[in-house]
PDB file of C-alpha atoms in Angstrom:
ATOM      1  CA  MET K   9     -10.328  16.094   7.056  1.00 39.00           C
ATOM      2  CA  LEU K  10      -9.943  12.520   7.971  1.00 37.00           C
ATOM      3  CA  SER K  11      -6.351  12.217   9.440  1.00 39.00           C
ATOM      4  CA  VAL K  12      -3.683   9.774   9.677  1.00 42.00           C
ATOM      5  CA  PRO K  13      -0.860   9.244  11.836  1.00 44.00           C
ATOM      6  CA  ALA K  14       2.125  10.408  10.834  1.00 44.00           C
ATOM      7  CA  PRO K  15       4.567   6.143  10.886  1.00 44.00           C
ATOM      8  CA  ALA K  16       7.324   6.591  13.855  1.00 46.00           C
ATOM      9  CA  GLY K  17      10.017   8.367  13.002  1.00 46.00           C
ATOM     10  CA  ALA K  18       8.274   9.564   9.192  1.00 47.00           C
ATOM     11  CA  ALA K  19       9.350  13.509   8.265  1.00 48.00           C
ATOM     12  CA  PRO K  20       5.706  15.248   8.074  1.00 48.00           C
ATOM     13  CA  PRO K  21       5.442  17.150   3.965  1.00 47.00           C
ATOM     14  CA  PRO K  22       6.351  19.076   2.763  1.00 46.00           C
ATOM     15  CA  GLY K  23       4.056  21.816   4.325  1.00 46.00           C
ATOM     16  CA  HIS K  24       2.682  20.114   7.101  1.00 45.00           C
ATOM     17  CA  PRO K  25       4.559  22.056   9.866  1.00 49.00           C
ATOM     18  CA  PRO K  26       6.554  19.447  12.684  1.00 50.00           C
ATOM     19  CA  GLY K  27       4.239  18.269  15.745  1.00 51.00           C
ATOM     20  CA  ALA K  28       1.371  19.596  13.876  1.00 50.00           C
ATOM     21  CA  GLY K  29       0.115  16.542  14.441  1.00 50.00           C
ATOM     22  CA  PRO K  30      -1.484  14.020  12.726  1.00 49.00           C
ATOM     23  CA  VAL K  31      -0.861  13.929   8.337  1.00 41.00           C
ATOM     24  CA  PRO K  32      -4.350  14.776   6.623  1.00 41.00           C
ATOM     25  CA  ALA K  33      -5.651  12.087   4.595  1.00 37.00           C
ATOM     26  CA  ALA K  34      -5.740  14.846   1.727  1.00 38.00           C
ATOM     27  CA  ILE K  35      -1.314  14.053   1.989  1.00 35.00           C
ATOM     28  CA  ALA K  36      -1.106  10.784   3.345  1.00 34.00           C
ATOM     29  CA  GLY K  37      -3.107   9.342   0.570  1.00 34.00           C
ATOM     30  CA  PRO K  38      -3.888   5.542   1.680  1.00 38.00           C
ATOM     31  CA  ALA K  39      -0.126   4.451   1.778  1.00 41.00           C
ATOM     32  CA  GLY K  40       2.022   7.170   3.235  1.00 37.00           C
ATOM     33  CA  PRO K  41       2.576  10.906   2.626  1.00 38.00           C
ATOM     34  CA  ALA K  42       2.451  11.718  -1.192  1.00 37.00           C
ATOM     35  CA  GLY K  43       4.308  10.607  -3.438  1.00 38.00           C
ATOM     36  CA  GLU K  44       4.194   6.509  -1.780  1.00 41.00           C
ATOM     37  CA  ARG K  45       2.035   4.312  -3.861  1.00 48.00           C
ATOM     38  CA  ASP K  46       1.079   1.355  -1.669  1.00 59.00           C
ATOM     39  CA  ARG K  47       2.140  -2.128  -2.832  1.00 65.00           C
ATOM     40  CA  PRO K  48       0.379  -4.239  -5.891  1.00 71.00           C
ATOM     41  CA  ALA K  49      -2.186  -6.850  -4.362  1.00 86.00           C
ATOM     42  CA  ARG K  50       0.163  -9.964  -4.174  1.00 92.00           C
ATOM     43  CA  HIS K  51      -2.388 -11.669  -6.649  1.00 93.00           C
ATOM     44  CA  ASP K  52      -1.564  -8.307  -9.381  1.00 96.00           C
ATOM     45  CA  ALA K  53       0.940  -9.324  -8.527  1.00 97.00           C
ATOM     46  CA  ARG K  54       1.560 -12.802  -9.433  1.00 97.00           C
ATOM     47  CA  TYR K  55      -0.430 -12.249 -12.429  1.00 98.00           C
ATOM     48  CA  LEU K  56       1.467  -9.887 -13.697  1.00 98.00           C
ATOM     49  CA  ARG K  57       4.856 -12.119 -13.767  1.00 98.00           C
ATOM     50  CA  ALA K  58       3.313 -14.962 -15.031  1.00 98.00           C
ATOM     51  CA  ALA K  59       2.188 -13.047 -18.011  1.00 98.00           C
ATOM     52  CA  HIS K  60       4.899 -11.594 -19.024  1.00 98.00           C
ATOM     53  CA  GLN K  61       6.982 -14.606 -18.237  1.00 98.00           C
ATOM     54  CA  ALA K  62       4.222 -15.516 -20.264  1.00 98.00           C
ATOM     55  CA  ASN K  63       4.904 -14.073 -23.587  1.00 98.00           C
ATOM     56  CA  MET K  64       8.294 -13.842 -23.064  1.00 98.00           C
ATOM     57  CA  ALA K  65       7.824 -17.371 -23.490  1.00 98.00           C
ATOM     58  CA  GLY K  66       5.656 -17.267 -27.034  1.00 98.00           C
ATOM     59  CA  ILE K  67       8.051 -14.653 -28.230  1.00 98.00           C
ATOM     60  CA  GLU K  68      10.814 -17.318 -28.427  1.00 98.00           C
ATOM     61  CA  ALA K  69       8.781 -20.227 -29.483  1.00 98.00           C
ATOM     62  CA  GLY K  70       7.237 -17.912 -31.939  1.00 98.00           C
ATOM     63  CA  GLN K  71      10.464 -17.088 -33.032  1.00 98.00           C
ATOM     64  CA  LEU K  72      11.995 -20.038 -33.027  1.00 98.00           C
ATOM     65  CA  ALA K  73       9.114 -21.423 -35.139  1.00 98.00           C
ATOM     66  CA  GLY K  74      10.972 -19.055 -38.331  1.00 96.00           C
ATOM     67  CA  THR K  75      13.853 -21.226 -37.747  1.00 97.00           C
ATOM     68  CA  LYS K  76      12.693 -24.303 -38.082  1.00 97.00           C
ATOM     69  CA  ASP K  77      11.930 -26.877 -41.368  1.00 95.00           C
ATOM     70  CA  VAL K  78       7.884 -26.362 -41.417  1.00 96.00           C
ATOM     71  CA  ALA K  79       4.698 -25.964 -43.359  1.00 97.00           C
ATOM     72  CA  PRO K  80       4.485 -22.074 -44.366  1.00 97.00           C
ATOM     73  CA  GLN K  81       1.764 -20.851 -42.258  1.00 97.00           C
ATOM     74  CA  LEU K  82       3.038 -21.992 -39.138  1.00 97.00           C
ATOM     75  CA  ALA K  83       5.787 -20.219 -39.423  1.00 97.00           C
ATOM     76  CA  ASP K  84       3.408 -17.495 -40.381  1.00 98.00           C
ATOM     77  CA  LEU K  85       1.563 -18.203 -36.771  1.00 98.00           C
ATOM     78  CA  GLY K  86       4.697 -18.396 -34.865  1.00 98.00           C
ATOM     79  CA  ALA K  87       5.768 -14.438 -35.875  1.00 98.00           C
ATOM     80  CA  GLN K  88       2.417 -13.135 -35.400  1.00 98.00           C
ATOM     81  CA  PHE K  89       3.231 -14.243 -32.248  1.00 98.00           C
ATOM     82  CA  VAL K  90       6.366 -12.555 -32.274  1.00 98.00           C
ATOM     83  CA  ALA K  91       4.846  -9.430 -33.408  1.00 98.00           C
ATOM     84  CA  ASP K  92       1.427  -9.821 -31.278  1.00 98.00           C
ATOM     85  CA  ASN K  93       3.909  -9.758 -27.388  1.00 98.00           C
ATOM     86  CA  THR K  94       5.695  -8.439 -28.130  1.00 98.00           C
ATOM     87  CA  GLN K  95       3.127  -5.643 -27.557  1.00 98.00           C
ATOM     88  CA  LEU K  96       1.072  -7.377 -25.073  1.00 98.00           C
ATOM     89  CA  ASP K  97       4.499  -6.921 -23.180  1.00 98.00           C
ATOM     90  CA  ALA K  98       5.235  -3.665 -23.467  1.00 98.00           C
ATOM     91  CA  GLU K  99       2.041  -3.264 -23.191  1.00 98.00           C
ATOM     92  CA  LEU K 100       2.411  -4.786 -19.522  1.00 98.00           C
ATOM     93  CA  ARG K 101       5.595  -3.851 -18.951  1.00 98.00           C
ATOM     94  CA  ARG K 102       4.485  -0.607 -18.273  1.00 97.00           C
ATOM     95  CA  THR K 103       1.681  -1.738 -16.402  1.00 97.00           C
ATOM     96  CA  ALA K 104       3.944  -3.094 -14.321  1.00 97.00           C
ATOM     97  CA  ALA K 105       6.193   0.021 -13.635  1.00 96.00           C
ATOM     98  CA  ALA K 106       3.021   1.178 -13.288  1.00 93.00           C
ATOM     99  CA  VAL K 107       1.898  -0.378 -10.473  1.00 93.00           C
ATOM    100  CA  GLY K 108       5.042  -1.311  -9.025  1.00 94.00           C
ATOM    101  CA  VAL K 109       5.780  -5.062  -9.609  1.00 96.00           C
ATOM    102  CA  GLU K 110       9.332  -6.163 -10.555  1.00 97.00           C
ATOM    103  CA  LEU K 111       8.729  -8.448 -13.428  1.00 98.00           C
ATOM    104  CA  PRO K 112      11.426 -11.420 -13.889  1.00 98.00           C
ATOM    105  CA  THR K 113      14.217 -11.423 -16.907  1.00 97.00           C
ATOM    106  CA  LYS K 114      12.387 -15.037 -18.419  1.00 98.00           C
ATOM    107  CA  PRO K 115      10.361 -17.886 -18.969  1.00 98.00           C
ATOM    108  CA  ASN K 116       9.282 -20.041 -15.440  1.00 98.00           C
ATOM    109  CA  ARG K 117      10.425 -23.234 -15.471  1.00 98.00           C
ATOM    110  CA  ASP K 118       8.423 -25.149 -16.991  1.00 98.00           C
ATOM    111  CA  GLN K 119       8.355 -22.614 -20.228  1.00 98.00           C
ATOM    112  CA  GLN K 120      11.570 -23.027 -20.580  1.00 98.00           C
ATOM    113  CA  VAL K 121      12.195 -27.083 -20.447  1.00 98.00           C
ATOM    114  CA  VAL K 122       8.805 -26.776 -23.161  1.00 98.00           C
ATOM    115  CA  LEU K 123      11.391 -24.110 -24.778  1.00 98.00           C
ATOM    116  CA  GLY K 124      14.170 -26.720 -24.824  1.00 98.00           C
ATOM    117  CA  ARG K 125      11.997 -29.116 -26.199  1.00 98.00           C
ATOM    118  CA  LEU K 126      11.520 -27.560 -29.055  1.00 98.00           C
ATOM    119  CA  ARG K 127      14.616 -26.083 -30.428  1.00 98.00           C
ATOM    120  CA  ASP K 128      15.281 -29.707 -29.747  1.00 98.00           C
ATOM    121  CA  ALA K 129      12.496 -30.859 -32.521  1.00 98.00           C
ATOM    122  CA  ASP K 130      12.266 -30.856 -36.039  1.00 95.00           C
ATOM    123  CA  GLY K 131       9.826 -30.476 -38.946  1.00 95.00           C
ATOM    124  CA  ASP K 132       6.705 -32.345 -37.728  1.00 96.00           C
ATOM    125  CA  ARG K 133       7.577 -33.604 -34.525  1.00 97.00           C
ATOM    126  CA  PHE K 134       8.718 -29.120 -34.491  1.00 98.00           C
ATOM    127  CA  GLU K 135       4.797 -29.141 -35.036  1.00 97.00           C
ATOM    128  CA  ARG K 136       2.754 -30.824 -33.206  1.00 97.00           C
ATOM    129  CA  LEU K 137       4.257 -30.290 -30.040  1.00 98.00           C
ATOM    130  CA  PHE K 138       4.295 -25.614 -30.847  1.00 98.00           C
ATOM    131  CA  VAL K 139       0.761 -26.063 -31.614  1.00 98.00           C
ATOM    132  CA  ALA K 140       0.377 -28.888 -28.182  1.00 97.00           C
ATOM    133  CA  SER K 141       2.227 -26.970 -25.986  1.00 98.00           C
ATOM    134  CA  GLU K 142       1.313 -23.126 -27.466  1.00 98.00           C
ATOM    135  CA  ALA K 143      -2.548 -24.405 -27.557  1.00 98.00           C
ATOM    136  CA  SER K 144      -2.071 -25.192 -24.494  1.00 97.00           C
ATOM    137  CA  ALA K 145      -0.272 -21.811 -22.739  1.00 98.00           C
ATOM    138  CA  HIS K 146      -2.808 -20.159 -24.850  1.00 98.00           C
ATOM    139  CA  LYS K 147      -5.675 -21.455 -22.726  1.00 98.00           C
ATOM    140  CA  ARG K 148      -3.490 -21.876 -19.441  1.00 98.00           C
ATOM    141  CA  ALA K 149      -3.678 -17.086 -20.444  1.00 98.00           C
ATOM    142  CA  ILE K 150      -7.122 -17.328 -21.435  1.00 98.00           C
ATOM    143  CA  ARG K 151      -8.008 -18.488 -17.872  1.00 98.00           C
ATOM    144  CA  ARG K 152      -5.237 -17.092 -16.238  1.00 98.00           C
ATOM    145  CA  ASN K 153      -7.125 -14.080 -17.165  1.00 98.00           C
ATOM    146  CA  GLU K 154     -10.482 -13.834 -16.143  1.00 98.00           C
ATOM    147  CA  THR K 155      -9.307 -14.888 -13.125  1.00 97.00           C
ATOM    148  CA  GLU K 156      -7.674 -11.693 -12.669  1.00 97.00           C
ATOM    149  CA  LEU K 157     -10.744  -9.805 -13.721  1.00 97.00           C
ATOM    150  CA  ASP K 158     -12.830 -11.092 -11.714  1.00 97.00           C
ATOM    151  CA  ARG K 159      -9.764 -10.694  -8.607  1.00 96.00           C
ATOM    152  CA  GLY K 160      -7.555  -8.274  -9.571  1.00 96.00           C
ATOM    153  CA  THR K 161      -7.718  -4.765  -7.163  1.00 95.00           C
ATOM    154  CA  GLU K 162      -5.261  -2.260  -9.715  1.00 95.00           C
ATOM    155  CA  PRO K 163      -8.200  -1.420 -12.417  1.00 96.00           C
ATOM    156  CA  GLU K 164      -4.280  -0.988 -14.751  1.00 96.00           C
ATOM    157  CA  ALA K 165      -3.273  -5.038 -14.006  1.00 97.00           C
ATOM    158  CA  LYS K 166      -7.310  -5.236 -15.108  1.00 97.00           C
ATOM    159  CA  GLN K 167      -7.319  -3.420 -18.324  1.00 97.00           C
ATOM    160  CA  TYR K 168      -4.507  -5.470 -19.712  1.00 98.00           C
ATOM    161  CA  ALA K 169      -6.086  -8.888 -18.650  1.00 98.00           C
ATOM    162  CA  GLN K 170      -8.853  -7.179 -20.570  1.00 98.00           C
ATOM    163  CA  GLU K 171      -7.021  -5.791 -23.834  1.00 98.00           C
ATOM    164  CA  SER K 172      -5.290  -9.180 -24.142  1.00 98.00           C
ATOM    165  CA  THR K 173      -7.455 -11.821 -23.777  1.00 98.00           C
ATOM    166  CA  PRO K 174      -9.027 -11.096 -27.200  1.00 98.00           C
ATOM    167  CA  ILE K 175      -5.090 -11.696 -28.664  1.00 98.00           C
ATOM    168  CA  LEU K 176      -5.503 -14.297 -26.443  1.00 98.00           C
ATOM    169  CA  GLN K 177      -7.988 -16.209 -27.985  1.00 98.00           C
ATOM    170  CA  THR K 178      -7.569 -15.147 -31.633  1.00 98.00           C
ATOM    171  CA  HIS K 179      -3.948 -17.645 -30.667  1.00 98.00           C
ATOM    172  CA  TYR K 180      -6.050 -20.530 -29.414  1.00 98.00           C
ATOM    173  CA  ASP K 181      -8.806 -20.041 -32.626  1.00 98.00           C
ATOM    174  CA  ASP K 182      -5.569 -20.354 -34.812  1.00 98.00           C
ATOM    175  CA  LEU K 183      -4.003 -22.800 -33.552  1.00 98.00           C
ATOM    176  CA  ARG K 184      -6.896 -24.980 -33.078  1.00 97.00           C
ATOM    177  CA  ALA K 185      -7.378 -24.509 -37.442  1.00 97.00           C
ATOM    178  CA  LEU K 186      -3.678 -24.400 -38.062  1.00 97.00           C
ATOM    179  CA  ALA K 187      -3.424 -27.981 -35.980  1.00 97.00           C
ATOM    180  CA  ALA K 188      -6.408 -29.213 -38.238  1.00 96.00           C
ATOM    181  CA  GLU K 189      -5.460 -27.437 -41.801  1.00 96.00           C
ATOM    182  CA  LEU K 190      -2.353 -29.576 -40.995  1.00 96.00           C
ATOM    183  CA  GLY K 191      -4.097 -33.031 -39.648  1.00 95.00           C
ATOM    184  CA  LEU K 192      -2.432 -32.950 -36.583  1.00 95.00           C
ATOM    185  CA  PRO K 193      -3.879 -33.543 -33.248  1.00 92.00           C
ATOM    186  CA  ARG K 194      -6.748 -31.137 -33.093  1.00 88.00           C
ATOM    187  CA  PRO K 195      -6.158 -29.589 -28.800  1.00 89.00           C
ATOM    188  CA  GLY K 196      -8.514 -29.842 -26.597  1.00 77.00           C
TER     189      GLY K 196
END
């Protein structure tokens, strides 16, 4: 059986007598004594934080769509974003907790700037800004998911990326269709 030296000054795990030599790997595991967990890879932690911030921004943008004088289709899409991003974020929070990632409490600075512009806009201006900014955000989120699937090491984070991608793609496709329907510039 593989043995792992105990860190200096560390107490042996229960059932392993003091001074009995290295702790068997079956007890220690890759992160040390039983009950400890390796920190998630930096990439996975960054991914989960960024996805959480995107969810928070999407929820707020969708809520704003419901408060503005806009086409009913856009208000409906905003409500769908709120519902979907709320559900996605609940799963993301569970995933982050499972892998030990602390999440931020608000969207990032760029997202806050866009949300401020959305708050200040009305009517056609809001519609154009909402479609353009949300399409861009969804495109980034899909690319971020693809990168996580390619480079991520935490199975839970990769599973979240896999499961959230079709929802993000549907949102993006809906934004493009809405732009065409409302006669707005079609996002690329």
